[in-house]
PDB file of N, CA and C in Angstrom:
ATOM      1  N   MET A   1     100.052  54.339 145.297  1.00  0.00           N
ATOM      2  CA  MET A   1      99.897  55.717 144.994  1.00  0.00           C
ATOM      3  C   MET A   1     100.880  56.080 143.873  1.00  0.00           C
ATOM      4  N   ALA A   2     100.445  56.874 142.903  1.00  0.00           N
ATOM      5  CA  ALA A   2     101.270  57.236 141.752  1.00  0.00           C
ATOM      6  C   ALA A   2     102.210  58.382 142.117  1.00  0.00           C
ATOM      7  N   LYS A   3     103.384  58.367 141.506  1.00  0.00           N
ATOM      8  CA  LYS A   3     104.350  59.436 141.736  1.00  0.00           C
ATOM      9  C   LYS A   3     103.933  60.678 140.961  1.00  0.00           C
ATOM     10  N   ARG A   4     104.204  61.831 141.526  1.00  0.00           N
ATOM     11  CA  ARG A   4     103.935  63.099 140.844  1.00  0.00           C
ATOM     12  C   ARG A   4     105.091  63.434 139.930  1.00  0.00           C
ATOM     13  N   MET A   5     104.772  63.903 138.764  1.00  0.00           N
ATOM     14  CA  MET A   5     105.806  64.331 137.829  1.00  0.00           C
ATOM     15  C   MET A   5     106.095  65.805 138.070  1.00  0.00           C
ATOM     16  N   ALA A   6     107.349  66.162 137.973  1.00  0.00           N
ATOM     17  CA  ALA A   6     107.735  67.553 138.200  1.00  0.00           C
ATOM     18  C   ALA A   6     108.235  68.164 136.901  1.00  0.00           C
ATOM     19  N   GLY A   7     108.212  69.485 136.849  1.00  0.00           N
ATOM     20  CA  GLY A   7     108.782  70.200 135.702  1.00  0.00           C
ATOM     21  C   GLY A   7     107.920  70.125 134.466  1.00  0.00           C
ATOM     22  N   SER A   8     108.577  70.052 133.302  1.00  0.00           N
ATOM     23  CA  SER A   8     107.862  70.107 132.030  1.00  0.00           C
ATOM     24  C   SER A   8     107.117  68.829 131.720  1.00  0.00           C
ATOM     25  N   ASN A   9     107.433  67.745 132.437  1.00  0.00           N
ATOM     26  CA  ASN A   9     106.740  66.474 132.200  1.00  0.00           C
ATOM     27  C   ASN A   9     105.417  66.389 132.927  1.00  0.00           C
ATOM     28  N   ALA A  10     105.111  67.348 133.775  1.00  0.00           N
ATOM     29  CA  ALA A  10     103.869  67.328 134.528  1.00  0.00           C
ATOM     30  C   ALA A  10     102.698  67.549 133.583  1.00  0.00           C
ATOM     31  N   PRO A  11     101.600  66.842 133.814  1.00  0.00           N
ATOM     32  CA  PRO A  11     100.433  67.033 132.940  1.00  0.00           C
ATOM     33  C   PRO A  11      99.857  68.433 133.123  1.00  0.00           C
ATOM     34  N   LYS A  12      99.299  68.963 132.055  1.00  0.00           N
ATOM     35  CA  LYS A  12      98.717  70.298 132.106  1.00  0.00           C
ATOM     36  C   LYS A  12      97.397  70.240 132.849  1.00  0.00           C
ATOM     37  N   THR A  13      97.168  71.253 133.651  1.00  0.00           N
ATOM     38  CA  THR A  13      95.910  71.332 134.377  1.00  0.00           C
ATOM     39  C   THR A  13      94.976  72.265 133.624  1.00  0.00           C
ATOM     40  N   ALA A  14      93.741  72.297 134.046  1.00  0.00           N
ATOM     41  CA  ALA A  14      92.757  73.175 133.408  1.00  0.00           C
ATOM     42  C   ALA A  14      93.188  74.627 133.520  1.00  0.00           C
ATOM     43  N   LYS A  15      93.793  74.997 134.646  1.00  0.00           N
ATOM     44  CA  LYS A  15      94.230  76.373 134.854  1.00  0.00           C
ATOM     45  C   LYS A  15      95.316  76.757 133.851  1.00  0.00           C
ATOM     46  N   THR A  16      96.250  75.855 133.587  1.00  0.00           N
ATOM     47  CA  THR A  16      97.321  76.111 132.641  1.00  0.00           C
ATOM     48  C   THR A  16      96.770  76.262 131.231  1.00  0.00           C
ATOM     49  N   SER A  17      95.848  75.392 130.841  1.00  0.00           N
ATOM     50  CA  SER A  17      95.312  75.471 129.482  1.00  0.00           C
ATOM     51  C   SER A  17      94.463  76.725 129.285  1.00  0.00           C
ATOM     52  N   GLU A  18      93.767  77.168 130.357  1.00  0.00           N
ATOM     53  CA  GLU A  18      93.006  78.418 130.248  1.00  0.00           C
ATOM     54  C   GLU A  18      93.941  79.586 129.988  1.00  0.00           C
ATOM     55  N   LYS A  19      95.048  79.600 130.703  1.00  0.00           N
ATOM     56  CA  LYS A  19      96.004  80.677 130.540  1.00  0.00           C
ATOM     57  C   LYS A  19      96.568  80.688 129.125  1.00  0.00           C
ATOM     58  N   ALA A  20      96.853  79.521 128.583  1.00  0.00           N
ATOM     59  CA  ALA A  20      97.376  79.426 127.223  1.00  0.00           C
ATOM     60  C   ALA A  20      96.366  79.939 126.217  1.00  0.00           C
ATOM     61  N   SER A  21      95.090  79.614 126.418  1.00  0.00           N
ATOM     62  CA  SER A  21      94.085  80.072 125.463  1.00  0.00           C
ATOM     63  C   SER A  21      93.849  81.574 125.597  1.00  0.00           C
ATOM     64  N   ASP A  22      94.010  82.114 126.809  1.00  0.00           N
ATOM     65  CA  ASP A  22      93.833  83.548 127.004  1.00  0.00           C
ATOM     66  C   ASP A  22      94.888  84.346 126.246  1.00  0.00           C
ATOM     67  N   THR A  23      96.123  83.862 126.263  1.00  0.00           N
ATOM     68  CA  THR A  23      97.181  84.605 125.580  1.00  0.00           C
ATOM     69  C   THR A  23      97.047  84.509 124.075  1.00  0.00           C
ATOM     70  N   SER A  24      96.489  83.421 123.557  1.00  0.00           N
ATOM     71  CA  SER A  24      96.363  83.300 122.107  1.00  0.00           C
ATOM     72  C   SER A  24      95.274  84.212 121.556  1.00  0.00           C
ATOM     73  N   THR A  25      94.288  84.560 122.380  1.00  0.00           N
ATOM     74  CA  THR A  25      93.222  85.448 121.907  1.00  0.00           C
ATOM     75  C   THR A  25      93.518  86.911 122.203  1.00  0.00           C
ATOM     76  N   ALA A  26      94.560  87.165 122.979  1.00  0.00           N
ATOM     77  CA  ALA A  26      94.909  88.541 123.299  1.00  0.00           C
ATOM     78  C   ALA A  26      95.450  89.230 122.054  1.00  0.00           C
ATOM     79  N   PRO A  27      95.157  90.510 121.885  1.00  0.00           N
ATOM     80  CA  PRO A  27      95.688  91.208 120.705  1.00  0.00           C
ATOM     81  C   PRO A  27      97.209  91.263 120.757  1.00  0.00           C
ATOM     82  N   LYS A  28      97.808  91.055 119.628  1.00  0.00           N
ATOM     83  CA  LYS A  28      99.267  91.066 119.551  1.00  0.00           C
ATOM     84  C   LYS A  28      99.753  92.509 119.495  1.00  0.00           C
ATOM     85  N   ARG A  29     100.814  92.784 120.223  1.00  0.00           N
ATOM     86  CA  ARG A  29     101.398  94.122 120.213  1.00  0.00           C
ATOM     87  C   ARG A  29     102.402  94.210 119.087  1.00  0.00           C
ATOM     88  N   THR A  30     102.255  95.222 118.313  1.00  0.00           N
ATOM     89  CA  THR A  30     103.203  95.455 117.231  1.00  0.00           C
ATOM     90  C   THR A  30     103.703  96.880 117.335  1.00  0.00           C
ATOM     91  N   ARG A  31     104.871  97.101 116.804  1.00  0.00           N
ATOM     92  CA  ARG A  31     105.421  98.454 116.804  1.00  0.00           C
ATOM     93  C   ARG A  31     104.650  99.285 115.789  1.00  0.00           C
ATOM     94  N   ALA A  32     104.237 100.440 116.220  1.00  0.00           N
ATOM     95  CA  ALA A  32     103.513 101.331 115.328  1.00  0.00           C
ATOM     96  C   ALA A  32     104.457 101.822 114.235  1.00  0.00           C
ATOM     97  N   LYS A  33     104.012 101.700 113.012  1.00  0.00           N
ATOM     98  CA  LYS A  33     104.817 102.178 111.897  1.00  0.00           C
ATOM     99  C   LYS A  33     104.491 103.638 111.662  1.00  0.00           C
ATOM    100  N   THR A  34     105.526 104.425 111.607  1.00  0.00           N
ATOM    101  CA  THR A  34     105.318 105.835 111.337  1.00  0.00           C
ATOM    102  C   THR A  34     105.499 106.068 109.847  1.00  0.00           C
ATOM    103  N   ALA A  35     104.571 106.760 109.294  1.00  0.00           N
ATOM    104  CA  ALA A  35     104.645 107.053 107.868  1.00  0.00           C
ATOM    105  C   ALA A  35     105.730 108.087 107.611  1.00  0.00           C
ATOM    106  N   ALA A  36     106.370 107.925 106.498  1.00  0.00           N
ATOM    107  CA  ALA A  36     107.380 108.906 106.115  1.00  0.00           C
ATOM    108  C   ALA A  36     106.679 110.230 105.866  1.00  0.00           C
ATOM    109  N   PRO A  37     107.280 111.307 106.264  1.00  0.00           N
ATOM    110  CA  PRO A  37     106.637 112.587 106.043  1.00  0.00           C
ATOM    111  C   PRO A  37     106.403 112.814 104.549  1.00  0.00           C
ATOM    112  N   SER A  38     105.206 113.189 104.210  1.00  0.00           N
ATOM    113  CA  SER A  38     104.906 113.395 102.805  1.00  0.00           C
ATOM    114  C   SER A  38     105.431 114.764 102.368  1.00  0.00           C
ATOM    115  N   MET A  39     105.881 114.811 101.130  1.00  0.00           N
ATOM    116  CA  MET A  39     106.379 116.085 100.632  1.00  0.00           C
ATOM    117  C   MET A  39     105.203 116.887 100.104  1.00  0.00           C
ATOM    118  N   SER A  40     105.142 118.110 100.511  1.00  0.00           N
ATOM    119  CA  SER A  40     104.060 118.973 100.053  1.00  0.00           C
ATOM    120  C   SER A  40     104.534 119.781  98.843  1.00  0.00           C
ATOM    121  N   GLU A  41     103.598 120.374  98.200  1.00  0.00           N
ATOM    122  CA  GLU A  41     103.928 121.210  97.044  1.00  0.00           C
ATOM    123  C   GLU A  41     104.793 122.391  97.476  1.00  0.00           C
ATOM    124  N   ASP A  42     104.548 122.896  98.682  1.00  0.00           N
ATOM    125  CA  ASP A  42     105.370 124.005  99.200  1.00  0.00           C
ATOM    126  C   ASP A  42     106.820 123.568  99.407  1.00  0.00           C
ATOM    127  N   ASP A  43     107.023 122.329  99.894  1.00  0.00           N
ATOM    128  CA  ASP A  43     108.384 121.812 100.078  1.00  0.00           C
ATOM    129  C   ASP A  43     109.112 121.730  98.738  1.00  0.00           C
ATOM    130  N   ILE A  44     108.399 121.246  97.732  1.00  0.00           N
ATOM    131  CA  ILE A  44     108.997 121.120  96.397  1.00  0.00           C
ATOM    132  C   ILE A  44     109.309 122.500  95.832  1.00  0.00           C
ATOM    133  N   ARG A  45     108.364 123.402  95.989  1.00  0.00           N
ATOM    134  CA  ARG A  45     108.543 124.768  95.476  1.00  0.00           C
ATOM    135  C   ARG A  45     109.760 125.440  96.110  1.00  0.00           C
ATOM    136  N   LEU A  46     109.918 125.289  97.410  1.00  0.00           N
ATOM    137  CA  LEU A  46     111.045 125.901  98.106  1.00  0.00           C
ATOM    138  C   LEU A  46     112.367 125.286  97.658  1.00  0.00           C
ATOM    139  N   ARG A  47     112.392 123.964  97.534  1.00  0.00           N
ATOM    140  CA  ARG A  47     113.624 123.298  97.079  1.00  0.00           C
ATOM    141  C   ARG A  47     113.955 123.718  95.641  1.00  0.00           C
ATOM    142  N   ALA A  48     112.941 123.801  94.795  1.00  0.00           N
ATOM    143  CA  ALA A  48     113.162 124.224  93.406  1.00  0.00           C
ATOM    144  C   ALA A  48     113.695 125.659  93.360  1.00  0.00           C
ATOM    145  N   TYR A  49     113.204 126.509  94.254  1.00  0.00           N
ATOM    146  CA  TYR A  49     113.693 127.885  94.319  1.00  0.00           C
ATOM    147  C   TYR A  49     115.171 127.913  94.694  1.00  0.00           C
ATOM    148  N   PHE A  50     115.540 127.110  95.679  1.00  0.00           N
ATOM    149  CA  PHE A  50     116.954 127.062  96.078  1.00  0.00           C
ATOM    150  C   PHE A  50     117.835 126.533  94.945  1.00  0.00           C
ATOM    151  N   LEU A  51     117.329 125.571  94.193  1.00  0.00           N
ATOM    152  CA  LEU A  51     118.082 125.078  93.030  1.00  0.00           C
ATOM    153  C   LEU A  51     118.258 126.196  92.001  1.00  0.00           C
ATOM    154  N   TYR A  52     117.212 126.962  91.797  1.00  0.00           N
ATOM    155  CA  TYR A  52     117.249 128.109  90.880  1.00  0.00           C
ATOM    156  C   TYR A  52     118.313 129.113  91.325  1.00  0.00           C
ATOM    157  N   ILE A  53     118.351 129.414  92.616  1.00  0.00           N
ATOM    158  CA  ILE A  53     119.339 130.351  93.153  1.00  0.00           C
ATOM    159  C   ILE A  53     120.750 129.779  92.995  1.00  0.00           C
ATOM    160  N   GLU A  54     120.909 128.492  93.289  1.00  0.00           N
ATOM    161  CA  GLU A  54     122.224 127.849  93.164  1.00  0.00           C
ATOM    162  C   GLU A  54     122.742 127.885  91.726  1.00  0.00           C
ATOM    163  N   ARG A  55     121.823 127.865  90.760  1.00  0.00           N
ATOM    164  CA  ARG A  55     122.209 127.928  89.345  1.00  0.00           C
ATOM    165  C   ARG A  55     122.528 129.350  88.906  1.00  0.00           C
ATOM    166  N   GLY A  56     122.415 130.302  89.778  1.00  0.00           N
ATOM    167  CA  GLY A  56     122.707 131.687  89.422  1.00  0.00           C
ATOM    168  C   GLY A  56     121.472 132.454  88.996  1.00  0.00           C
ATOM    169  N   ALA A  57     120.291 131.958  89.310  1.00  0.00           N
ATOM    170  CA  ALA A  57     119.009 132.605  89.013  1.00  0.00           C
ATOM    171  C   ALA A  57     118.789 132.805  87.513  1.00  0.00           C
ATOM    172  N   ALA A  58     119.335 131.911  86.721  1.00  0.00           N
ATOM    173  CA  ALA A  58     119.116 131.988  85.270  1.00  0.00           C
ATOM    174  C   ALA A  58     117.728 131.434  84.944  1.00  0.00           C
ATOM    175  N   PRO A  59     116.940 132.176  84.154  1.00  0.00           N
ATOM    176  CA  PRO A  59     115.581 131.722  83.823  1.00  0.00           C
ATOM    177  C   PRO A  59     115.594 130.588  82.790  1.00  0.00           C
ATOM    178  N   GLY A  60     114.436 129.916  82.694  1.00  0.00           N
ATOM    179  CA  GLY A  60     114.247 128.933  81.634  1.00  0.00           C
ATOM    180  C   GLY A  60     114.402 127.477  82.043  1.00  0.00           C
ATOM    181  N   GLN A  61     114.752 127.198  83.276  1.00  0.00           N
ATOM    182  CA  GLN A  61     114.911 125.809  83.700  1.00  0.00           C
ATOM    183  C   GLN A  61     114.024 125.487  84.901  1.00  0.00           C
ATOM    184  N   ASP A  62     112.912 126.173  84.973  1.00  0.00           N
ATOM    185  CA  ASP A  62     112.032 125.996  86.117  1.00  0.00           C
ATOM    186  C   ASP A  62     111.480 124.580  86.231  1.00  0.00           C
ATOM    187  N   LEU A  63     111.139 123.968  85.111  1.00  0.00           N
ATOM    188  CA  LEU A  63     110.612 122.610  85.133  1.00  0.00           C
ATOM    189  C   LEU A  63     111.690 121.606  85.566  1.00  0.00           C
ATOM    190  N   ASP A  64     112.901 121.818  85.081  1.00  0.00           N
ATOM    191  CA  ASP A  64     114.019 120.962  85.501  1.00  0.00           C
ATOM    192  C   ASP A  64     114.262 121.101  87.006  1.00  0.00           C
ATOM    193  N   ASP A  65     114.193 122.325  87.509  1.00  0.00           N
ATOM    194  CA  ASP A  65     114.365 122.560  88.940  1.00  0.00           C
ATOM    195  C   ASP A  65     113.268 121.854  89.745  1.00  0.00           C
ATOM    196  N   TRP A  66     112.053 121.910  89.235  1.00  0.00           N
ATOM    197  CA  TRP A  66     110.917 121.284  89.921  1.00  0.00           C
ATOM    198  C   TRP A  66     111.120 119.771  90.006  1.00  0.00           C
ATOM    199  N   PHE A  67     111.460 119.155  88.882  1.00  0.00           N
ATOM    200  CA  PHE A  67     111.651 117.700  88.884  1.00  0.00           C
ATOM    201  C   PHE A  67     112.838 117.286  89.752  1.00  0.00           C
ATOM    202  N   GLU A  68     113.892 118.073  89.723  1.00  0.00           N
ATOM    203  CA  GLU A  68     115.055 117.795  90.577  1.00  0.00           C
ATOM    204  C   GLU A  68     114.678 117.921  92.055  1.00  0.00           C
ATOM    205  N   ALA A  69     113.844 118.903  92.392  1.00  0.00           N
ATOM    206  CA  ALA A  69     113.398 119.087  93.762  1.00  0.00           C
ATOM    207  C   ALA A  69     112.538 117.912  94.206  1.00  0.00           C
ATOM    208  N   GLU A  70     111.646 117.456  93.357  1.00  0.00           N
ATOM    209  CA  GLU A  70     110.822 116.272  93.675  1.00  0.00           C
ATOM    210  C   GLU A  70     111.703 115.050  93.923  1.00  0.00           C
ATOM    211  N   LYS A  71     112.678 114.879  93.052  1.00  0.00           N
ATOM    212  CA  LYS A  71     113.578 113.732  93.181  1.00  0.00           C
ATOM    213  C   LYS A  71     114.377 113.804  94.476  1.00  0.00           C
ATOM    214  N   ALA A  72     114.830 114.982  94.856  1.00  0.00           N
ATOM    215  CA  ALA A  72     115.600 115.150  96.080  1.00  0.00           C
ATOM    216  C   ALA A  72     114.777 114.922  97.326  1.00  0.00           C
ATOM    217  N   LEU A  73     113.502 115.278  97.275  1.00  0.00           N
ATOM    218  CA  LEU A  73     112.639 115.171  98.462  1.00  0.00           C
ATOM    219  C   LEU A  73     111.882 113.862  98.549  1.00  0.00           C
ATOM    220  N   LYS A  74     111.932 113.065  97.510  1.00  0.00           N
ATOM    221  CA  LYS A  74     111.184 111.807  97.479  1.00  0.00           C
ATOM    222  C   LYS A  74     111.738 110.859  98.544  1.00  0.00           C
ATOM    223  N   PRO A  75     110.844 110.343  99.424  1.00  0.00           N
ATOM    224  CA  PRO A  75     111.327 109.414 100.457  1.00  0.00           C
ATOM    225  C   PRO A  75     111.778 108.097  99.827  1.00  0.00           C
ATOM    226  N   ASN A  76     112.830 107.535 100.378  1.00  0.00           N
ATOM    227  CA  ASN A  76     113.329 106.254  99.886  1.00  0.00           C
ATOM    228  C   ASN A  76     112.369 105.162 100.283  1.00  0.00           C
ATOM    229  N   ALA A  77     111.910 104.412  99.325  1.00  0.00           N
ATOM    230  CA  ALA A  77     110.943 103.343  99.621  1.00  0.00           C
ATOM    231  C   ALA A  77     111.623 102.013  99.741  1.00  0.00           C
TER     232      ALA A  77
END
């Protein structure tokens, strides 16, 4: 009569191989990636307004304020 092998040296049975194949076909769980909040035109407009106020409400730099607001609100990629 042959000796039985114990532990990791034991031959795989049909039940073990079925289980292995079941896990390989199972969908893999991954962490859901959350998208960075997108900046809206209203967010940019509000930030540009605050920049305008911080500058002393001097006219003529609205475009500079807008671009600075976009740059400040742009998510780091």
